[in-house]
Amino acid sequence: MQTHNLGYPRIGSRRELKKASEQYWAGKLPVQQLLQTGKAIRLQNWQLQKNAGIDLIPCNDFSFYDQVLDTSLMVGAIPERYHTLMEEKQLPDIDLLFAMARGYQQDGFDITAMEMTKWFDTNYHYIVPEFTANQKFSLYCNKTLNEFREAKQAAFNAKPVLLGPVSYLLLGKEKEEGFHRLELIGRLLPVYLEVLKQLDESNAHYVQLDEPCLSLNLSEKEQEVFIKTYREIKQKLPNLHIILASYFECYGQNLQTALSLPVQTIHLDLVRCPLQLNDILSTDFVKAKTRLSLGVVDGRNIWKNDFQQSLALISKAVGKIGTERIWIAPSCSLLHSPCDLDMETDEQTLTPQIKQWLAFARQKTDEVVALKQLASGEDTVAANIKLQENIRANASRSTSSLIHNPEVKQRVNAITAKDDRRENVFAVRKIKQQEALQLPLFPTTTIGSFPQTTEVRSWRAALKKGTLTQEQYNERIAKETAEAIRWQEETGIDVLVHGEFERNDMVEYFGEQLDGFVFTKNGWVQSYGSRCVKPPIIYGDVSRPAPMTLKWTAYAQSLTDRWVKGMLTGPVTILQWSFVRNDQPRSKTCTQIALAIRDEVTDLEKAGIKIIQIDEPAIREGLPLRKENWQQYLQWAVRAFRIAAGGVKDETQIHTHMCYSEFNDIIQNIAEMDADVITIECSRSQMELLNAFSDFKYPNDIGPGVYDIHSPRVPSKDEMIALMEKAIAVIPAEQLWVNPDCGLKTRHWEETKKALKAMVEAANALRLSVGENVL
Ligand code: GLN
Ligand code: ZN
């Protein structure tokens, strides 16, 4: 029995990589020092894993930006637009890498970055490879070999990790018509073979090829490409031990294909999909020689492993195929876990009671080793102490009164069908709301946040430090809010917002006020490049001890005769952007959050707020990787939103907001959320979303974003009119709102004011030109 790890976090336990990269980009750190930081992190990670007792330690899991981008560099898939830059500037690899990831705007160059998108269903983002029909590949940068040599030289038993060739192609995009990227496999594979050969010659023995696309719905043709590719690898490199790794889902309908690939070890994510072990053990596979890597320690969450449960899975496999063919591993790369629980020393933030239930990357490697010791009967005394400790900690979690709140459970059980719907259908509500609100045609509004200036952020930092009292802080926020209200009135916006100046982050702000959440000081996880997130931990039943937004919303409403829209984050988004408890289904946790938000909604209504927005930007990213599981997720996710929104009178107008991705394929489910108004990102795609409306009649009101808030560029009134006219062509004018794509917190006031003025003028012009026909 062996242990191995699929990948380790590369940001450094003190976010050293983030700090060094950002300093380097700002021109404040010499390149040598950046490279040195990378090397130090690698050596430290290897040492930590070796100390933990991991047998096979991953290398080439490090990256200065992203492992998919590294692969593009490895195979020389460098888009044309960087070629002049390379020739004229002779950029070193590291600068070329950053130019591809971040764009290059200096010395007269203005080259756009490559696209970035989510890595499967994680919050990590990768740089999307770009392919052309006559795409050529050649070995450009052999980082894999370099890092393997570096590890070997430092005497680590290293296993190079590479993104597999088929997934690499599948994760990319064709940049022109007339071909499919998988057709490029014949040209790509020789480069991979060359890299593998060099590794083989350098005595790598083992290579892990990640093929996470085996967790997706694959066509027969795509599966065939897998088979052909791996046969060729086997044929050319018969002695290299290939570990095939997929994760985040079951192999599902690809299982037969995966099992038939001529690899020496196949990795299973038994956290996401424990049942597939039975399927595999009951096939002919049992007779084969292939080894099984059992991913029993969750690489995606922060909970301590349940040793008894893992050991049950391991012994099932051992019973069928014996210890020799079993490897123990985390479910996926630990890239998605925070680095080290030992860094959490602030007992106020994270109490010892809760801390004992957690394990971050470093602790997870210990768990992998302990499980091997327990399963193989090695080092029995020490292992048994670990087992007892594990049982004790998990037992204290399962029975803790901190986690279990009978009142919350009762409330969830008591939800009835009428709680997730409004009193009347939208057509009835629309009339009542119009009577109550008296809004013009094409009402204008914004998405919630106004610029979070350095000044505003400095107040919050000062409050945390104690150099500003709560009172002083509140005074300043109040003044900022009052100014925002006054400016919106002057500009003639119809539905105002308070500006969200008091909020650090749209999930953290609510998490901090809800029971059942806890926050870490250093629990950072890489999101993309140098960008890290620190998700809250939902450890217990969620409830709302007191109103969360009432004060600022009511204050803002008291300043104006226009309507101020209350602003909340929805249950699915709060769930999606947190570490979620694993002792109950996500749907249940989501329902609990929904009830807490529902209480806030009804409190806002009672306080006289007539319009309330519940943001759900993350609803789409919660979609399962396999289509056959979509409906189940959408059912509970949509229901959670409806529960949050369902407690108000017909007259109260509920808005929702979404952004970040395409919605065309789930537009029907979005309609089922039954928000009175949805504001949705649209402008960057030139209203591509509207295509969905040709076959589907969206029933409620909708505000397709008319300007892109991601750039400081101020759009003209005419541009916005043109976009609205596109919308009017497919959606009745009476259903349309006029608003930006998303919140404005990352913008400056200067461009924000100009853009919103133009937006109001656009709405006025439309009222004149289109209005007559409608009324
Ligand atoms: N109300 C939030 C804001 O305006 C919405 C943010 C989002 O969609 N991500 O900032
Ligand atoms: Zn948004």
Tab-separated table of C-alpha atoms and ligand atoms in Angstrom, residues 447 615 617 657-660 681 741-743, ligand 2:
chain	number	residue	atom	x	y	z
A	447	ILE	CA	-27.393	46.627	-8.914
A	615	ASP	CA	-28.761	38.583	-5.334
A	617	PRO	CA	-24.973	35.614	-8.967
A	657	HIS	CA	-29.607	39.745	-9.883
A	658	MET	CA	-27.302	37.376	-11.751
A	659	CYS	CA	-24.015	37.699	-13.560
A	660	TYR	CA	-20.782	35.888	-14.480
A	681	GLU	CA	-25.494	40.678	-17.104
A	741	ASP	CA	-24.601	44.761	-15.733
A	742	CYS	CA	-23.557	44.447	-12.102
A	743	GLY	CA	-22.626	46.329	-8.942
B	2	ZN	ZN	-23.453	40.970	-10.621
